[in-house]
Structures are given as C-alpha cells and as structure tokens.
Short mmCIF file of C-alpha atoms and ligand atoms in Angstrom, two decimals:
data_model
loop_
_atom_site.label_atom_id
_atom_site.label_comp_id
_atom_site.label_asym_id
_atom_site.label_seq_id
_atom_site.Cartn_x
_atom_site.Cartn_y
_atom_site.Cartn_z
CA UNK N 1 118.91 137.29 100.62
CA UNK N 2 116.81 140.18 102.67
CA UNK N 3 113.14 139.74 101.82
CA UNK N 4 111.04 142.71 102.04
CA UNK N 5 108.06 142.52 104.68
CA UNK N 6 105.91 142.02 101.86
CA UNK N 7 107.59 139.30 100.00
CA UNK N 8 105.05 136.94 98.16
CA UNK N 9 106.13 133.68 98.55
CA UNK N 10 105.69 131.02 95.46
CA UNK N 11 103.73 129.36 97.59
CA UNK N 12 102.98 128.63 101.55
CA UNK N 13 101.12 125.59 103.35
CA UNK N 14 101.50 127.38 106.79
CA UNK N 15 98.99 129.50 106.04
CA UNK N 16 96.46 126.78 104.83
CA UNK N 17 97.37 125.19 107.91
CA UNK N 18 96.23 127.62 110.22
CA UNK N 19 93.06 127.55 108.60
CA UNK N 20 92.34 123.92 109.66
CA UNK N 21 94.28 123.40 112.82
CA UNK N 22 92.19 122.24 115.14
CA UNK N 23 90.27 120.17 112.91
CA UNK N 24 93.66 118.51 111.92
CA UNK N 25 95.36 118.59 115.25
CA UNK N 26 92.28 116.62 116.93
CA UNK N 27 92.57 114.26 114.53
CA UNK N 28 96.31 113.53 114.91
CA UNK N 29 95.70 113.52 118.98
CA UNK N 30 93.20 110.66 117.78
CA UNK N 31 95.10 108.61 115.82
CA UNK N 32 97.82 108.62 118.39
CA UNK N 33 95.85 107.95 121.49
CA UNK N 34 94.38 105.19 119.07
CA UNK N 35 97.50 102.98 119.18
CA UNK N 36 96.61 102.11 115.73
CA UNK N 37 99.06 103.87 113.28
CA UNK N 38 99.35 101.69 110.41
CA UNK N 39 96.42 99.98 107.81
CA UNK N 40 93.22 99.73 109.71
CA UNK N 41 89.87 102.16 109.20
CA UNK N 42 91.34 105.84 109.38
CA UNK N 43 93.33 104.53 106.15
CA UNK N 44 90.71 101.94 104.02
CA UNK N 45 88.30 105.26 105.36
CA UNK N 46 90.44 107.90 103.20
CA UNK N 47 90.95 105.25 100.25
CA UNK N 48 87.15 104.74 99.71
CA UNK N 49 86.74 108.62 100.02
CA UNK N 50 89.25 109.49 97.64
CA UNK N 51 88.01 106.57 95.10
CA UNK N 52 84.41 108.01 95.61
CA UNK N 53 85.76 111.58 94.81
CA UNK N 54 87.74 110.71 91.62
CA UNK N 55 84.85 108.54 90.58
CA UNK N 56 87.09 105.26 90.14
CA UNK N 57 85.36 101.77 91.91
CA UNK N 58 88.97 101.29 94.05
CA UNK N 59 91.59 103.24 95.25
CA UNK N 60 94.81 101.74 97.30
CA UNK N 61 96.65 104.12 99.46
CA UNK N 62 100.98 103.75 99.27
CA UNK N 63 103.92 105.84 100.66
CA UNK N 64 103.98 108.37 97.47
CA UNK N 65 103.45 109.26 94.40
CA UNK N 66 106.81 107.37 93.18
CA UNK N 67 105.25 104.22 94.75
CA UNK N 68 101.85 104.92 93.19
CA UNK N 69 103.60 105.00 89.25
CA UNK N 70 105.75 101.85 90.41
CA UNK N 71 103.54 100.13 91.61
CA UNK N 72 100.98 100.59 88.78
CA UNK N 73 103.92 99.34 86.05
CA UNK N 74 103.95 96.61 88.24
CA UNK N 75 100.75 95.13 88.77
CA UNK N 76 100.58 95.02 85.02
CA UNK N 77 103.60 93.33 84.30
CA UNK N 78 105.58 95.92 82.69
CA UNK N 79 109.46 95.54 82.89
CA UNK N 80 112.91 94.08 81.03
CA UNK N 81 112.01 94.92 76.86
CA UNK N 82 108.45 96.64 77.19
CA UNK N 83 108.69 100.78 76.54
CA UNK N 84 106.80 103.17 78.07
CA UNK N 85 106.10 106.44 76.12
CA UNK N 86 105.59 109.65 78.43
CA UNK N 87 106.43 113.33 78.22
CA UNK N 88 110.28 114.37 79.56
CA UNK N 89 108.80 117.68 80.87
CA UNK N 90 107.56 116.71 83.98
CA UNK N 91 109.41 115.55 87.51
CA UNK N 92 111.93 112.84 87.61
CA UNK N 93 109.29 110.20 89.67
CA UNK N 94 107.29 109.91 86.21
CA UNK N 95 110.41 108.14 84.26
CA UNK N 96 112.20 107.17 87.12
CA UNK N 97 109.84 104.57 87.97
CA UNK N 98 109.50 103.27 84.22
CA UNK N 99 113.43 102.40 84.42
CA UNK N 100 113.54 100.95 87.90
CA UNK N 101 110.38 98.28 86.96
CA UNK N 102 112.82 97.52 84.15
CA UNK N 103 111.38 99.34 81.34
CA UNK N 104 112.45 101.57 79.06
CA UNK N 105 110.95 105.13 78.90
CA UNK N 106 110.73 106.63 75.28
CA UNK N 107 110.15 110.93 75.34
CA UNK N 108 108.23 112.34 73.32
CA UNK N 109 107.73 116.49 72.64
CA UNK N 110 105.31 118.61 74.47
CA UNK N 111 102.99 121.17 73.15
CA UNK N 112 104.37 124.95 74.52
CA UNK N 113 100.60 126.16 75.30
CA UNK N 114 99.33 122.82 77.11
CA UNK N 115 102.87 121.68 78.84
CA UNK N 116 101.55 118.17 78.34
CA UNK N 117 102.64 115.75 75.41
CA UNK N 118 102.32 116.01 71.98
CA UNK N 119 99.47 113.35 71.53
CA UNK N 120 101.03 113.20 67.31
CA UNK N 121 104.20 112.57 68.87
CA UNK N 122 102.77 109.60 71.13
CA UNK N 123 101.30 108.56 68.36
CA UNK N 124 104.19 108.55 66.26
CA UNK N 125 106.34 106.57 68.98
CA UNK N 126 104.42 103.52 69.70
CA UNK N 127 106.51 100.63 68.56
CA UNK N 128 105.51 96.68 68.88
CA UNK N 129 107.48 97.03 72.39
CA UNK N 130 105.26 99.65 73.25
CA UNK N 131 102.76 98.78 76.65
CA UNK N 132 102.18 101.58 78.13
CA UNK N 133 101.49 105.25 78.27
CA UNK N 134 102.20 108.22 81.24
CA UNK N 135 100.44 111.07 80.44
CA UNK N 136 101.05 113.61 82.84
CA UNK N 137 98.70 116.36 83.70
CA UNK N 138 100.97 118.54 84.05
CA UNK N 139 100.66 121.86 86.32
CA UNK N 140 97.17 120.55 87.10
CA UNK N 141 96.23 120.50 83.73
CA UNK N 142 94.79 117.83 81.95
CA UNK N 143 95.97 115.63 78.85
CA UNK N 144 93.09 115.26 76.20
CA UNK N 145 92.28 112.06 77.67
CA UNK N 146 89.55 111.18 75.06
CA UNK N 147 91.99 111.15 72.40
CA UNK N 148 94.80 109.68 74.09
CA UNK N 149 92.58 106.45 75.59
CA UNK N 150 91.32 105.76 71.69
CA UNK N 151 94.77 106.06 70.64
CA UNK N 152 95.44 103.83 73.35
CA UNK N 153 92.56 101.42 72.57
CA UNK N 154 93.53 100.73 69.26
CA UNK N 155 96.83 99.62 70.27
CA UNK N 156 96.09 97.61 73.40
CA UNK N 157 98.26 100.18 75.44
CA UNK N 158 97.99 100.80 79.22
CA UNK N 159 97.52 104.14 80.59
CA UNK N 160 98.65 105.07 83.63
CA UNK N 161 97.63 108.95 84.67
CA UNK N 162 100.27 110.50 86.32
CA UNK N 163 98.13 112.78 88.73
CA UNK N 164 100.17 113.86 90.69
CA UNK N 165 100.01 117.36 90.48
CA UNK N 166 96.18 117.23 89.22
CA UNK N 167 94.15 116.10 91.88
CA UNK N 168 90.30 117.17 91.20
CA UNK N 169 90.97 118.39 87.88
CA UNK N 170 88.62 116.66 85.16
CA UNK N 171 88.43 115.95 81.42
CA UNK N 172 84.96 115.76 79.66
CA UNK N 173 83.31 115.54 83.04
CA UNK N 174 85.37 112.60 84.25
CA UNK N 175 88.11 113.61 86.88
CA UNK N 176 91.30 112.40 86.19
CA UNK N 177 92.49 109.08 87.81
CA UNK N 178 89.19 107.71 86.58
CA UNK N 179 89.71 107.83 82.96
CA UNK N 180 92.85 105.72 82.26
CA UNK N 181 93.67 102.51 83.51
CA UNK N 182 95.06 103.49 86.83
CA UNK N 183 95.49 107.26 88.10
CA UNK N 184 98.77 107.64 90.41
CA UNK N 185 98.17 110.83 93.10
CA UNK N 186 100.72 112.05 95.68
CA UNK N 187 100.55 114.00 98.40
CA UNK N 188 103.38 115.44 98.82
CA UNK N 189 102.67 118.87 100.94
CA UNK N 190 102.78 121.11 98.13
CA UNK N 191 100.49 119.30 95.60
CA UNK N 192 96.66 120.25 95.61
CA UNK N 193 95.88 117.83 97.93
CA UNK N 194 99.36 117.46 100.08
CA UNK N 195 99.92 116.09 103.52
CA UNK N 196 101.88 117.10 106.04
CA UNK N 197 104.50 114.81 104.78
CA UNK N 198 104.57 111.89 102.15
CA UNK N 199 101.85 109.84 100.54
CA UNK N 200 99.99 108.63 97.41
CA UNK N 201 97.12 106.71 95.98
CA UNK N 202 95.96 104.75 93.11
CA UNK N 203 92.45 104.58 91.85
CA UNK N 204 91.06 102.26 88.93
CA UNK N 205 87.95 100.59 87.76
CA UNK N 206 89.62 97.18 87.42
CA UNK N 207 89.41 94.78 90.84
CA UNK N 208 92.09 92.61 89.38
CA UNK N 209 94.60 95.46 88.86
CA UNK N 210 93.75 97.05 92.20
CA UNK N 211 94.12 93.37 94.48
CA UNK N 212 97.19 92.85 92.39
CA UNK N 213 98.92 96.26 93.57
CA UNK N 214 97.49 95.64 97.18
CA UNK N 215 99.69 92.58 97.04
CA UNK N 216 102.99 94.34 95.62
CA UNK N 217 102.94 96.90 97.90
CA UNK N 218 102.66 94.52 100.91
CA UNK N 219 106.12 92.89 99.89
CA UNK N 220 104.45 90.41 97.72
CA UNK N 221 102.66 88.71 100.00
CA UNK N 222 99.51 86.82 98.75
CA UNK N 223 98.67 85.26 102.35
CA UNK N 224 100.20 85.72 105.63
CA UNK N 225 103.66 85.33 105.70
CA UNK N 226 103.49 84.02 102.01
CA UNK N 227 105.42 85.01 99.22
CA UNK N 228 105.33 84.42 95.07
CA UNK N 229 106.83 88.03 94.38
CA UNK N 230 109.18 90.57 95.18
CA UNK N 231 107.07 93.10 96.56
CA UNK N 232 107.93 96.29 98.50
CA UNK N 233 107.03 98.15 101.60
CA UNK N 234 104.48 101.05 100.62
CA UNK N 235 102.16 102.51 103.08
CA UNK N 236 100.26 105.36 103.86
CA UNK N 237 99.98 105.82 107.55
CA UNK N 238 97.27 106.63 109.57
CA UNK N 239 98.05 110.13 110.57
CA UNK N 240 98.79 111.03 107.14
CA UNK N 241 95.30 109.68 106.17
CA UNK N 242 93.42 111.27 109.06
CA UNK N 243 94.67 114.97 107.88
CA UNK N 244 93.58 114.17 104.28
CA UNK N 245 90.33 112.95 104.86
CA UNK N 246 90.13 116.38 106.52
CA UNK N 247 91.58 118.06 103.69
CA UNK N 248 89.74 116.21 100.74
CA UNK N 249 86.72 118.26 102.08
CA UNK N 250 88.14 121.29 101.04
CA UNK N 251 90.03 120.11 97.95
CA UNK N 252 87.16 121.47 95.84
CA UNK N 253 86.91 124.90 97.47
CA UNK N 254 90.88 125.47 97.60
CA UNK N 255 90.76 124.03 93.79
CA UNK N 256 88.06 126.79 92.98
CA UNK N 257 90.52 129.44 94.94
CA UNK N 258 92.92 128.34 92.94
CA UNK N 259 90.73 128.58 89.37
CA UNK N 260 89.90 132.28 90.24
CA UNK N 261 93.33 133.26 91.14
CA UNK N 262 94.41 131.60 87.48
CA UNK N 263 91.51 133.10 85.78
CA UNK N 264 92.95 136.87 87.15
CA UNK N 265 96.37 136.27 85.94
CA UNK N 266 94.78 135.20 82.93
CA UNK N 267 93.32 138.37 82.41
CA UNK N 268 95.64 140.62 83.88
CA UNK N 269 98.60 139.25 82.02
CA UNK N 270 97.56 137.75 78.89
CA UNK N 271 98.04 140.75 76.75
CA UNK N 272 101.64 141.58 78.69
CA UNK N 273 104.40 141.60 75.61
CA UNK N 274 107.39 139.06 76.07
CA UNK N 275 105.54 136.51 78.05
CA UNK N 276 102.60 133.56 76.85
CA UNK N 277 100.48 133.08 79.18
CA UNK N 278 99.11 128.93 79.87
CA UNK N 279 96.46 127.81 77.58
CA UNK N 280 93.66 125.61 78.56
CA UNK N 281 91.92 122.90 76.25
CA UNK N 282 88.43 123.50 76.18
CA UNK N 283 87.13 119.99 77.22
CA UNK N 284 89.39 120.02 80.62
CA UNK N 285 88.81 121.94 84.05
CA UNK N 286 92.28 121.66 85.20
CA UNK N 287 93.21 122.04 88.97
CA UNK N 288 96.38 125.15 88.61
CA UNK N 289 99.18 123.62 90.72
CA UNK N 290 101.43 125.76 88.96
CA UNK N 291 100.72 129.12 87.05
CA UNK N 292 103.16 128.73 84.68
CA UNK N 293 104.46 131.69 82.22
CA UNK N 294 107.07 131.48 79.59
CA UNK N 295 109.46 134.55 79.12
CA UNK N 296 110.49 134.98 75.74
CA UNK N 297 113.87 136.64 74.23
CA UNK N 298 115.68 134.69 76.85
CA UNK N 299 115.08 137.06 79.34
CA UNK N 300 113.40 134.60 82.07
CA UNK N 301 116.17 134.32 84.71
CA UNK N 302 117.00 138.23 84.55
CA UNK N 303 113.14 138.66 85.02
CA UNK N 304 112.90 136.05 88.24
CA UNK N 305 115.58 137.69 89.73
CA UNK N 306 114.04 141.11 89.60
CA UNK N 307 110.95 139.94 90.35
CA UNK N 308 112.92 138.74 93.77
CA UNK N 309 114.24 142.11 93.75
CA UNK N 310 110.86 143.44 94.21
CA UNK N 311 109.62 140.71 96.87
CA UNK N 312 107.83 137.94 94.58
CA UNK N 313 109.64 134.71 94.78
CA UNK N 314 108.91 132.44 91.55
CA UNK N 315 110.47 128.89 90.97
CA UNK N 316 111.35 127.01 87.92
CA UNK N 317 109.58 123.65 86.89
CA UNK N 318 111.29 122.13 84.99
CA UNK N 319 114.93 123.78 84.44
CA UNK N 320 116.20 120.43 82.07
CA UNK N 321 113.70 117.79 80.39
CA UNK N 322 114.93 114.77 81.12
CA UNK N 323 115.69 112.97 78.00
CA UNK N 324 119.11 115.27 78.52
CA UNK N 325 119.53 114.65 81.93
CA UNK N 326 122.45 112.64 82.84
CA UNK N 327 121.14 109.46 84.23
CA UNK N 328 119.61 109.05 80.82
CA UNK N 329 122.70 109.84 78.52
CA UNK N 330 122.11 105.83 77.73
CA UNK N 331 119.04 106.60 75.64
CA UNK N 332 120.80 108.33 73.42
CA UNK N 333 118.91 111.54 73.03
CA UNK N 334 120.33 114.87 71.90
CA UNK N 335 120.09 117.91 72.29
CA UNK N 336 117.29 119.48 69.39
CA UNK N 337 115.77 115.96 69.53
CA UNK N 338 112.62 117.22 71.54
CA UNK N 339 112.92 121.03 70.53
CA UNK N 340 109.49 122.06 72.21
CA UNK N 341 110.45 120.98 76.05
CA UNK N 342 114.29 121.85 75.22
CA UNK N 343 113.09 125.34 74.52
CA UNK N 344 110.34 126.03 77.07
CA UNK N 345 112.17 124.75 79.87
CA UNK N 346 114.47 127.54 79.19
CA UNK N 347 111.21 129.86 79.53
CA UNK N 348 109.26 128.87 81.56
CA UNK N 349 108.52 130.22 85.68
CA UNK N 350 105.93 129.44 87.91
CA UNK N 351 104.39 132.68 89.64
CA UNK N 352 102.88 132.40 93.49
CA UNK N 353 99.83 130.61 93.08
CA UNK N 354 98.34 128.94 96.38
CA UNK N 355 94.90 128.96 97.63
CA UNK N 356 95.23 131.65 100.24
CA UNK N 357 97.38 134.08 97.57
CA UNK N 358 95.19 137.61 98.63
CA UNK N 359 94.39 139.85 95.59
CA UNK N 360 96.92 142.59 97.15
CA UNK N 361 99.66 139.86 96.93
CA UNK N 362 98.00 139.03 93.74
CA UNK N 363 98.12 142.58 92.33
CA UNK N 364 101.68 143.05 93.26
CA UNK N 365 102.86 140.36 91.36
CA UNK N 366 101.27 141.31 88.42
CA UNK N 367 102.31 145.29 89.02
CA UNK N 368 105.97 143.65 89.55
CA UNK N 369 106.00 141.78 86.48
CA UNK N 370 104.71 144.29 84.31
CA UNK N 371 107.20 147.28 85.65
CA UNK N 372 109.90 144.24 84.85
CA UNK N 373 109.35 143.99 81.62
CA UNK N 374 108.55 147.36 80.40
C1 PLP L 401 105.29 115.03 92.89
C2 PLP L 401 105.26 114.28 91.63
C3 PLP L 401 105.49 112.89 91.58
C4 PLP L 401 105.99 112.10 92.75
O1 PLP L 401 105.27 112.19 93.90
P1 PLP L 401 105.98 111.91 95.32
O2 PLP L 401 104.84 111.79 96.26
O3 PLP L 401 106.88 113.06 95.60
O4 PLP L 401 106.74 110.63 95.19
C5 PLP L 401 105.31 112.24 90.38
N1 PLP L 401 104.96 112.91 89.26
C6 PLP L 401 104.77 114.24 89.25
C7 PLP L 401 104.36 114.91 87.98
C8 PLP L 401 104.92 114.97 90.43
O5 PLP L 401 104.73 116.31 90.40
#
C-alpha cells in the first residue's frame, strides 16, 4: 500500500545507523583489513564487555539467540524425559529449542498486564520431570525474578533467562542475565541491542556451565580435533562483535530513549477507553522493546488497519501462543486451556517504539489512535 510522507514506521534501524556510521564503518574496514574474522580479541573483547555490563563473571558469544537457549539446555544436560516449563506467549526460539535438545516444553498462562508468566501457574506445573524454567522477559520487561529463583531453589530447578528482547533491563538492581542460572541474549537487528545481522550471548556466574557451553558450541570438541559430544557450529563473528562493542556504549542511552518514549505513551494513553495500557512491576526497570497495547471489544485488527490508514504502521507480537500452534498439536493442548495468552494475543499490537521515534511522530500516533477509537 501508498504510505503517506509521514508514515511512522513500527520501528527503523536505518536511522540509528546513521547516527553511528563512521564509528561502525571504521570498525568493519578494521576487522576486514585484519584478516582475522572469526574467534580471536575483537570477539573474547565484546564477551567480557557484555559479561561486565550484565554483571555475570562469564559470558560466551554464539550465532543467535536460538543457539544461546540451546546451548544453555545443553550444557546442563537437559533432554529425552526432563520438561521445561516456560510461557507460550513469546517467539517460537524459546520452545523450539526445549524440543530440539529433546525435552519437553510444558505452557503455562501469562498475566494480561505483565505479558510474562503466571509465576502460580509455574508453580502449579512443576512435576518430578520438571528441570528447568524459561522465563521470558518479555517486551523488555522483566519476570519477578526474586520470586521465580526461590521457587526455583526449592525445587532444584534451572533457570535459564530468555533475554532476548531485554537486554539492560534489571530486576531489584540486578540486570537480567545475571540473576538466573544462565541469561540467553540475541542480537538480532531489531532487539535493544541488535547487530547488523545475527548473534547472541550467554552470561552466568558458574565457570563450569560457561566452559561446558564453550565446548558444545565448538562441535563438541574438548581438545583439538577431539571429540566426546555432539556439538554444533555457533559463532559470533568478528564484524558482528566489532559493531556491538560500539553499540553496547549506547545501549544505556538508547534504553533511556526508549523509557521516556514509554513513559509518554504511558501518560498520554493510559486513560484512552477500549485499550490497557502495559503495566510495570514495581521492583523491575524493564528495557521497552515493544510498547505493547491491548484493544478490547475485538476491535484490534480494524484499529491497526486504520491506524495504517492514517500513516502509523503497528505489528502484532504474538498473533497465536504456541501451545496451539501446529507443530505442537502433540502436546495435546486446547483451545481455553491457557485462556489469558489465548485471549490477549487476540488484543494485543505493538505501537512504533524505537530510540530515535521524535515526539511529532510520537504525538501523531497517539492523535491517530485516539481519533480511531472515538
Ligand atoms: C529474538 C528472540 C529469540 C531468538 O533470537 P535469534 O537471535 O533470532 O535466534 C528468542 N527468544 C525471544 C523472546 C526473542 O524475541
């Protein structure tokens, strides 16, 4: 379709871009007169940066966020009869790699202010297969990780953050990827801290758990050319690690961007009849990946489209939860089974939130979406 001059796009990394070219491009032009484009310092550089940031003692660099999660279930033995409990509202990756390490991922409701997992509902699923946990922080939002790691605790559980779309947010003063087990980031171009194509990291406290995925990822090898595992091929490469060690410096300012452009949708649109506005816990300083509304009285598709109409694009994450997604019609779930995630992903959209988003793009969303609904 035609998109008026002023169409506000859901989101755009050109524009971030062209705030840090030269900075980035001298960096590529370094790595590739370098000769050196895979492993090496650029890369152990950014993994000691990024474990310094989150606060966790290591931090292994891999191809993506996928590989991050997989590799995590991995390195602590979690496959064929174990269960993994996690939330079904959240991208494919996050139960994708529980059923491809063998596992079996068990769904469990979500809360419709937070988006994250009901922790009752976690609590209520743990079974004597039970090893693990995903919590995802969902829109850049963070799971009440205090609860969740005594719940945790007092059933010997692993938890593995799925960060993914959360990078710099914290909980009780602790960012995430510090506070479970292992934290699994990506940087995909479009997450907080994104690339300019794919990569992820995982951070933890525990040497063991970190030397362990450092040999999975590296096809099992424990010395050269020596094998006691089936591993896989995971890397970040150097010119994907150059541009974010540029870009981790201004994670924190683009996060804060981010924070104020929330904080004026907040108050612009919170008292706006027919849509909820996202609730934050009080104990977390999430990151805002997404803003995400919910439309109520079914009306959300007929409102995206005339928000298009009027130049604002908006996208929908997630349109099904995945306990009713196909590739999972083995589990057994059905429809009305998780009620909470059935109904808001029928609600929900995702307005234009990026760091660069001006206040006049700002204020025409919000002038859009209230002459939409009136
Ligand atoms: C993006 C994302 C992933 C996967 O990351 P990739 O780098 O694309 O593999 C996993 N979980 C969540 C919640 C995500 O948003």
């Amino acid at each position: 379709m035609i998109q008026s001059i002023n169409s506000i796009p859901a989101f755009d990394i050109r524009q971030q871009y062209s705030t840090i070219e030269s900075e980035v491009s001298a960096a590529v032009l370094e790595v590739l007169a370098s000769g050196r484009y895979i492993g090496g310092p650029v890369v152990e550089g950014f993994e000691q940066q990024l474990a310094a940031y989150t606060g966790a003692s290591h931090c292994v660099a891999c191809n993506s966020g996928t590989d991050a999660l997989y590799l995590a279930l991995r390195a602590f033995n979690i496959g064929a009869g174990d269960e993994v409990i996690t939330t079904p509202f959240t991208f494919i990756a996050t139960s994708e790699v529980v059923s491809l390490a063998g596992a079996t991922p068990v769904f469990v409701d979500i809360d419709a202010t937070t988006f994250n997992f009901n922790l009752e509902q976690v609590a209520a699923a743990i079974t004597p297969k039970t090893k693990a946990i995903i919590p995802v922080h969902l829109f850049g939002q963070p799971v009440d990780m205090t609860a969740l790691m005594s719940l945790a605790e007092e059933h010997n559980l692993v938890v593995i953050e799925d960060c993914a779309q959360s990078t710099g947010a914290s909980w009780d003063g602790k960012r995430v990827g510090s506070i479970g087990h292992v934290g699994c980031f990506s940087f995909y171009p479009t997450k907080n801290l994104g690339g300019c194509g794919d990569g992820g990291a995982i951070t933890t406290n525990d040497s063991e758990i970190a030397k362990r995925m450092r040999v999975i990822k590296e096809h099992g090898q424990k010395n050269r050319y020596y094998y006691e595992e089936i591993g896989v091929n995971s890397r970040l490469d150097c010119i994907q690690a150059a541009i974010l060690q540029i870009k981790l410096r201004y994670l924190d300012t683009w996060n804060n961007q981010r924070g104020q452009i929330a904080a004026r949708y907040q108050q612009l649109l919170s008292q706006v009849p027919g849509i909820i506005t996202p609730q934050e816990l009080p104990g977390g300083v999430g990151v805002w990946n997404q803003y995400t509304i919910r439309v109520l009285d079914n009306k959300r598709d007929e409102l995206r489209t005339k928000l298009q109409e009027r130049g604002v694009n908006t996208m929908v994450y997630y349109p099904h939860p995945l306990h009713l997604q196909p590739v999972y019609e083995n589990l057994g779930y059905k429809p009305g089974q998780l009620s909470v995630a059935e109904q808001v992903s029928q609600e929900v959209t995702s307005l234009p939130m990026f760091p660069e988003l001006s206040e006049e793009q700002q204020d025409q969303v919000i002038y859009s979406l209230k002459d939409v609904i009136s």
